[in-house]
CSV table of C-alpha atoms in Angstrom, one decimal:
chain,number,residue,atom,x,y,z
A,1132,MET,CA,9.7,-18.4,-4.8
A,1133,ASP,CA,11.1,-15.1,-6.1
A,1134,VAL,CA,10.4,-14.3,-9.7
A,1135,ASP,CA,12.7,-12.2,-11.8
A,1136,LEU,CA,11.1,-8.9,-12.7
A,1137,PRO,CA,10.9,-8.0,-16.4
A,1138,THR,CA,13.5,-5.7,-17.8
A,1139,ARG,CA,12.6,-2.3,-19.2
A,1140,THR,CA,13.7,-3.6,-22.6
A,1141,GLN,CA,11.0,-6.3,-22.4
A,1142,LEU,CA,8.4,-3.9,-21.3
A,1143,ARG,CA,9.3,-1.3,-24.0
A,1144,ALA,CA,9.0,-4.1,-26.6
A,1145,GLY,CA,5.4,-4.9,-25.5
A,1146,ASP,CA,6.3,-8.4,-24.2
A,1147,ARG,CA,2.9,-9.7,-23.0
A,1148,VAL,CA,4.5,-12.3,-20.6
A,1149,ALA,CA,6.6,-9.5,-19.1
A,1150,PHE,CA,3.6,-7.4,-18.5
A,1151,GLY,CA,1.9,-10.4,-16.8
A,1152,VAL,CA,4.8,-10.7,-14.4
A,1153,LEU,CA,4.8,-7.0,-13.9
A,1154,PHE,CA,1.1,-7.1,-12.9
A,1155,ASP,CA,1.7,-10.0,-10.5
A,1156,ALA,CA,4.6,-8.1,-8.9
A,1157,PHE,CA,3.1,-4.6,-8.5
A,1158,ALA,CA,-0.7,-4.8,-8.7
A,1159,GLY,CA,-0.8,-5.0,-4.9
A,1160,ALA,CA,1.4,-1.9,-4.5
A,1161,VAL,CA,-0.8,0.1,-6.9
A,1162,HIS,CA,-4.0,-1.1,-5.2
A,1163,ARG,CA,-2.7,0.0,-1.7
A,1164,TYR,CA,-1.8,3.4,-3.2
A,1165,ALA,CA,-5.2,3.8,-4.8
A,1166,MET,CA,-7.0,2.5,-1.7
A,1167,ARG,CA,-5.2,5.1,0.5
A,1168,TRP,CA,-6.1,7.8,-2.0
A,1169,THR,CA,-9.8,6.8,-2.4
A,1170,GLY,CA,-10.7,4.9,0.7
A,1171,ASP,CA,-12.8,2.7,-1.5
A,1172,ARG,CA,-11.7,-0.9,-2.3
A,1173,SER,CA,-13.8,-1.2,-5.4
A,1174,ALA,CA,-12.6,2.1,-6.8
A,1175,ALA,CA,-9.0,1.1,-6.0
A,1176,GLU,CA,-9.5,-2.1,-8.0
A,1177,ASP,CA,-10.7,-0.1,-11.0
A,1178,VAL,CA,-7.6,2.1,-10.7
A,1179,VAL,CA,-5.4,-0.9,-10.8
A,1180,SER,CA,-7.1,-2.1,-14.0
A,1181,LEU,CA,-6.8,1.3,-15.6
A,1182,THR,CA,-3.2,1.8,-14.5
A,1183,PHE,CA,-2.0,-1.4,-16.2
A,1184,LEU,CA,-4.1,-0.7,-19.3
A,1185,GLU,CA,-2.4,2.7,-19.5
A,1186,ALA,CA,1.0,1.1,-18.8
A,1187,TRP,CA,0.4,-1.2,-21.8
A,1188,ARG,CA,-0.7,1.7,-24.0
A,1189,LEU,CA,2.3,3.8,-23.0
A,1190,HIS,CA,4.9,1.0,-22.9
A,1191,GLU,CA,7.1,2.5,-25.6
A,1192,LYS,CA,7.4,5.7,-23.6
A,1193,LEU,CA,9.0,3.9,-20.6
A,1194,LEU,CA,12.6,5.1,-20.3
A,1195,PRO,CA,15.1,2.5,-21.4
A,1196,GLU,CA,17.4,3.1,-18.4
A,1197,GLY,CA,16.6,3.2,-14.7
A,1198,GLY,CA,15.8,1.1,-11.7
A,1199,SER,CA,12.4,-0.2,-10.5
A,1200,VAL,CA,9.5,0.6,-12.7
A,1201,LEU,CA,7.2,1.1,-9.7
A,1202,PRO,CA,7.6,4.9,-9.7
A,1203,TRP,CA,6.5,4.8,-13.4
A,1204,LEU,CA,3.4,2.7,-12.5
A,1205,LEU,CA,2.5,4.9,-9.6
A,1206,GLY,CA,2.9,8.0,-11.8
A,1207,ILE,CA,0.4,6.5,-14.2
A,1208,ALA,CA,-1.9,5.6,-11.3
A,1209,THR,CA,-1.6,9.2,-10.0
A,1210,ASN,CA,-2.9,10.5,-13.4
A,1211,VAL,CA,-5.7,7.9,-13.4
A,1212,LEU,CA,-6.7,9.0,-9.9
A,1213,ARG,CA,-6.7,12.6,-10.9
A,1214,ASN,CA,-9.0,11.9,-13.8
A,1215,THR,CA,-11.3,9.6,-11.8
A,1216,GLY,CA,-11.4,12.2,-9.1
A,1217,ARG,CA,-12.8,14.7,-11.5
A,1218,SER,CA,-15.3,12.2,-12.8
A,1219,ALA,CA,-16.3,11.3,-9.2
A,1220,ARG,CA,-16.9,15.0,-8.4
A,1221,ARG,CA,-19.2,15.3,-11.3
A,1222,HIS,CA,-21.0,12.2,-10.3
A,1223,ARG,CA,-21.5,13.4,-6.7
A,1224,GLU,CA,-22.8,16.7,-8.0
A,1225,ALA,CA,-25.3,14.8,-10.1
A,1226,LEU,CA,-26.4,12.7,-7.1
A,1227,LEU,CA,-27.0,15.8,-5.1
A,1228,ARG,CA,-29.6,16.8,-7.6
A,1229,MET,CA,-31.5,13.5,-7.2
A,1230,PRO,CA,-34.2,12.7,-4.6
A,1231,VAL,CA,-32.8,11.3,-1.3
A,1232,PRO,CA,-33.2,7.4,-1.3
A,1233,PRO,CA,-34.8,5.6,1.6
A,1234,PRO,CA,-32.4,4.6,4.4
A,1235,GLU,CA,-30.5,1.3,4.0
A,1236,PRO,CA,-30.4,-1.4,6.7
A,1237,ASP,CA,-27.5,-0.9,9.2
A,1238,PHE,CA,-24.9,-3.7,8.9
A,1239,ALA,CA,-22.4,-2.1,11.3
A,1240,ASP,CA,-22.4,-5.1,13.7
A,1241,GLU,CA,-20.9,-7.3,10.9
A,1242,LEU,CA,-17.9,-5.0,10.6
A,1243,VAL,CA,-16.9,-4.6,14.3
A,1244,ASP,CA,-13.6,-6.2,13.8
A,1245,ARG,CA,-12.7,-3.7,11.1
A,1246,VAL,CA,-13.8,-0.5,12.8
A,1247,HIS,CA,-10.6,0.5,14.4
A,1248,ASP,CA,-8.4,0.2,11.3
A,1249,ALA,CA,-11.1,1.8,9.1
A,1250,ALA,CA,-11.5,4.7,11.5
A,1251,ARG,CA,-7.7,5.3,11.7
A,1252,LEU,CA,-7.4,5.2,7.9
A,1253,ALA,CA,-10.4,7.5,7.6
A,1254,ALA,CA,-8.9,9.9,10.1
A,1255,ALA,CA,-5.6,10.1,8.2
A,1256,GLN,CA,-7.4,10.4,4.9
A,1257,ARG,CA,-9.4,13.4,6.3
A,1258,ALA,CA,-6.2,15.1,7.3
A,1259,VAL,CA,-4.4,14.4,4.1
A,1260,GLY,CA,-7.5,15.4,2.1
A,1261,ARG,CA,-7.1,19.0,3.4
A,1262,LEU,CA,-3.8,19.4,1.7
A,1263,ARG,CA,-3.3,20.9,-1.7
A,1264,ARG,CA,-3.3,18.2,-4.4
A,1265,ALA,CA,0.4,18.5,-5.0
A,1266,GLU,CA,1.2,18.1,-1.3
A,1267,ARG,CA,-1.3,15.2,-1.0
A,1268,GLU,CA,0.4,13.3,-3.8
A,1269,VAL,CA,3.9,13.4,-2.3
A,1270,VAL,CA,2.5,12.3,1.0
A,1271,LEU,CA,0.8,9.3,-0.6
A,1272,LEU,CA,3.9,8.4,-2.7
A,1273,CYS,CA,6.6,9.0,-0.1
A,1274,VAL,CA,4.9,8.2,3.2
A,1275,TRP,CA,2.3,5.6,2.3
A,1276,SER,CA,3.8,4.0,-0.8
A,1277,GLY,CA,7.4,4.0,0.4
A,1278,LEU,CA,9.0,5.7,-2.6
A,1279,ASP,CA,12.1,7.7,-2.0
A,1280,TYR,CA,12.4,11.3,-3.2
A,1281,ALA,CA,13.8,10.3,-6.6
A,1282,GLY,CA,11.1,7.7,-7.1
A,1283,ALA,CA,8.3,10.2,-6.3
A,1284,ALA,CA,10.0,12.8,-8.5
A,1285,GLU,CA,9.9,10.2,-11.4
A,1286,ALA,CA,6.3,9.3,-10.7
A,1287,LEU,CA,5.2,13.0,-10.7
A,1288,GLY,CA,7.6,14.2,-13.4
A,1289,VAL,CA,9.0,17.0,-11.2
A,1290,PRO,CA,12.5,17.7,-9.7
A,1291,VAL,CA,13.6,16.0,-6.5
A,1292,GLY,CA,13.9,19.4,-4.8
A,1293,THR,CA,10.2,20.0,-5.6
A,1294,VAL,CA,9.3,16.7,-3.9
A,1295,ARG,CA,11.3,17.6,-0.8
A,1296,SER,CA,9.7,21.0,-0.5
A,1297,ARG,CA,6.2,19.8,-1.0
A,1298,LEU,CA,6.6,17.0,1.5
A,1299,SER,CA,8.1,19.4,4.1
A,1300,ARG,CA,5.1,21.8,3.7
A,1301,ALA,CA,2.7,18.8,3.8
A,1302,ARG,CA,4.3,17.4,7.0
A,1303,GLU,CA,4.1,20.8,8.8
A,1304,LYS,CA,0.4,21.3,7.7
A,1305,LEU,CA,-0.5,17.8,8.9
A,1306,ARG,CA,1.1,18.3,12.3
A,1307,LYS,CA,-1.0,21.5,12.8
A,1308,LEU,CA,-4.2,19.9,11.5
A,1309,VAL,CA,-3.9,16.8,13.7
A,1310,ALA,CA,-3.0,19.0,16.8
A,1311,ALA,CA,-5.7,21.6,16.2
A,1312,ASP,CA,-8.8,19.8,14.8
A,1313,PRO,CA,-10.5,17.1,16.9
A,1314,GLU,CA,-12.7,16.2,14.0
A,1315,LEU,CA,-9.7,14.5,12.4
A,1316,ILE,CA,-9.7,11.9,15.2
A,1317,PRO,CA,-12.1,9.1,14.4
A,1318,SER,CA,-13.8,8.6,17.8
A,1319,ARG,CA,-13.3,9.1,21.5
A,1320,GLN,CA,-12.4,5.4,21.9
A,1321,THR,CA,-9.9,5.4,19.1
A,1322,ALA,CA,-8.6,8.9,19.5
A,1323,THR,CA,-5.2,7.9,20.9
A,1324,GLY,CA,-4.7,5.3,18.2
A,1325,GLY,CA,-5.8,7.6,15.4
A,1326,ARG,CA,-3.5,10.5,16.5
A,1327,ALA,CA,-0.6,8.1,16.9
A,1328,PHE,CA,-1.3,6.6,13.4
A,1329,ALA,CA,-1.4,10.0,11.8
A,1330,ALA,CA,1.7,11.2,13.6
A,1331,ARG,CA,3.6,8.1,12.7
A,1332,SER,CA,2.6,8.5,9.0
A,1333,ILE,CA,3.6,12.1,9.0
A,1334,GLU,CA,7.0,11.5,10.6
A,1335,LYS,CA,8.0,8.7,8.2
A,1336,GLY,CA,8.6,11.2,5.4
């Protein structure tokens, strides 16, 4: 059964029930966005929690007029991901200074049914990861999260023309990367699927 989404007036007023409905409606979209950014399910779940906590904290700053609030939520998620990315880099640098732990048991056989999808996603993430941050953000918002130019512009707080130009540059760079660098293809067995997956994602923008 469809549930009516809360109005901006309800959200701006700090209506707790409205925020519960908002979470039910858009937590999945925020999680998919964060998952494609991080490639880590646990990290994506943390981003969802932080995003809705920030949305609650910032509810009075939500504009009273407009359409779907998904761009607003993904804009908050983008800022959360930027901040967690910096923290993650500091964490990785700290780990590099620690002794190497003993090898863990290999549980790869238990994940055979997920290998292809995971490899294709990893291949696309490697390609997107080589873009400048601003270009990477518009790819994730427009191509993988389905926002239009206006929605991505709202999420990032930039003009629509800026989104268009960043996405155009990103698409051209991705075409060249996928064509030139075999390391972006996950494996020999899944190369065709990985290239097609990346190409389809690039062209959607």
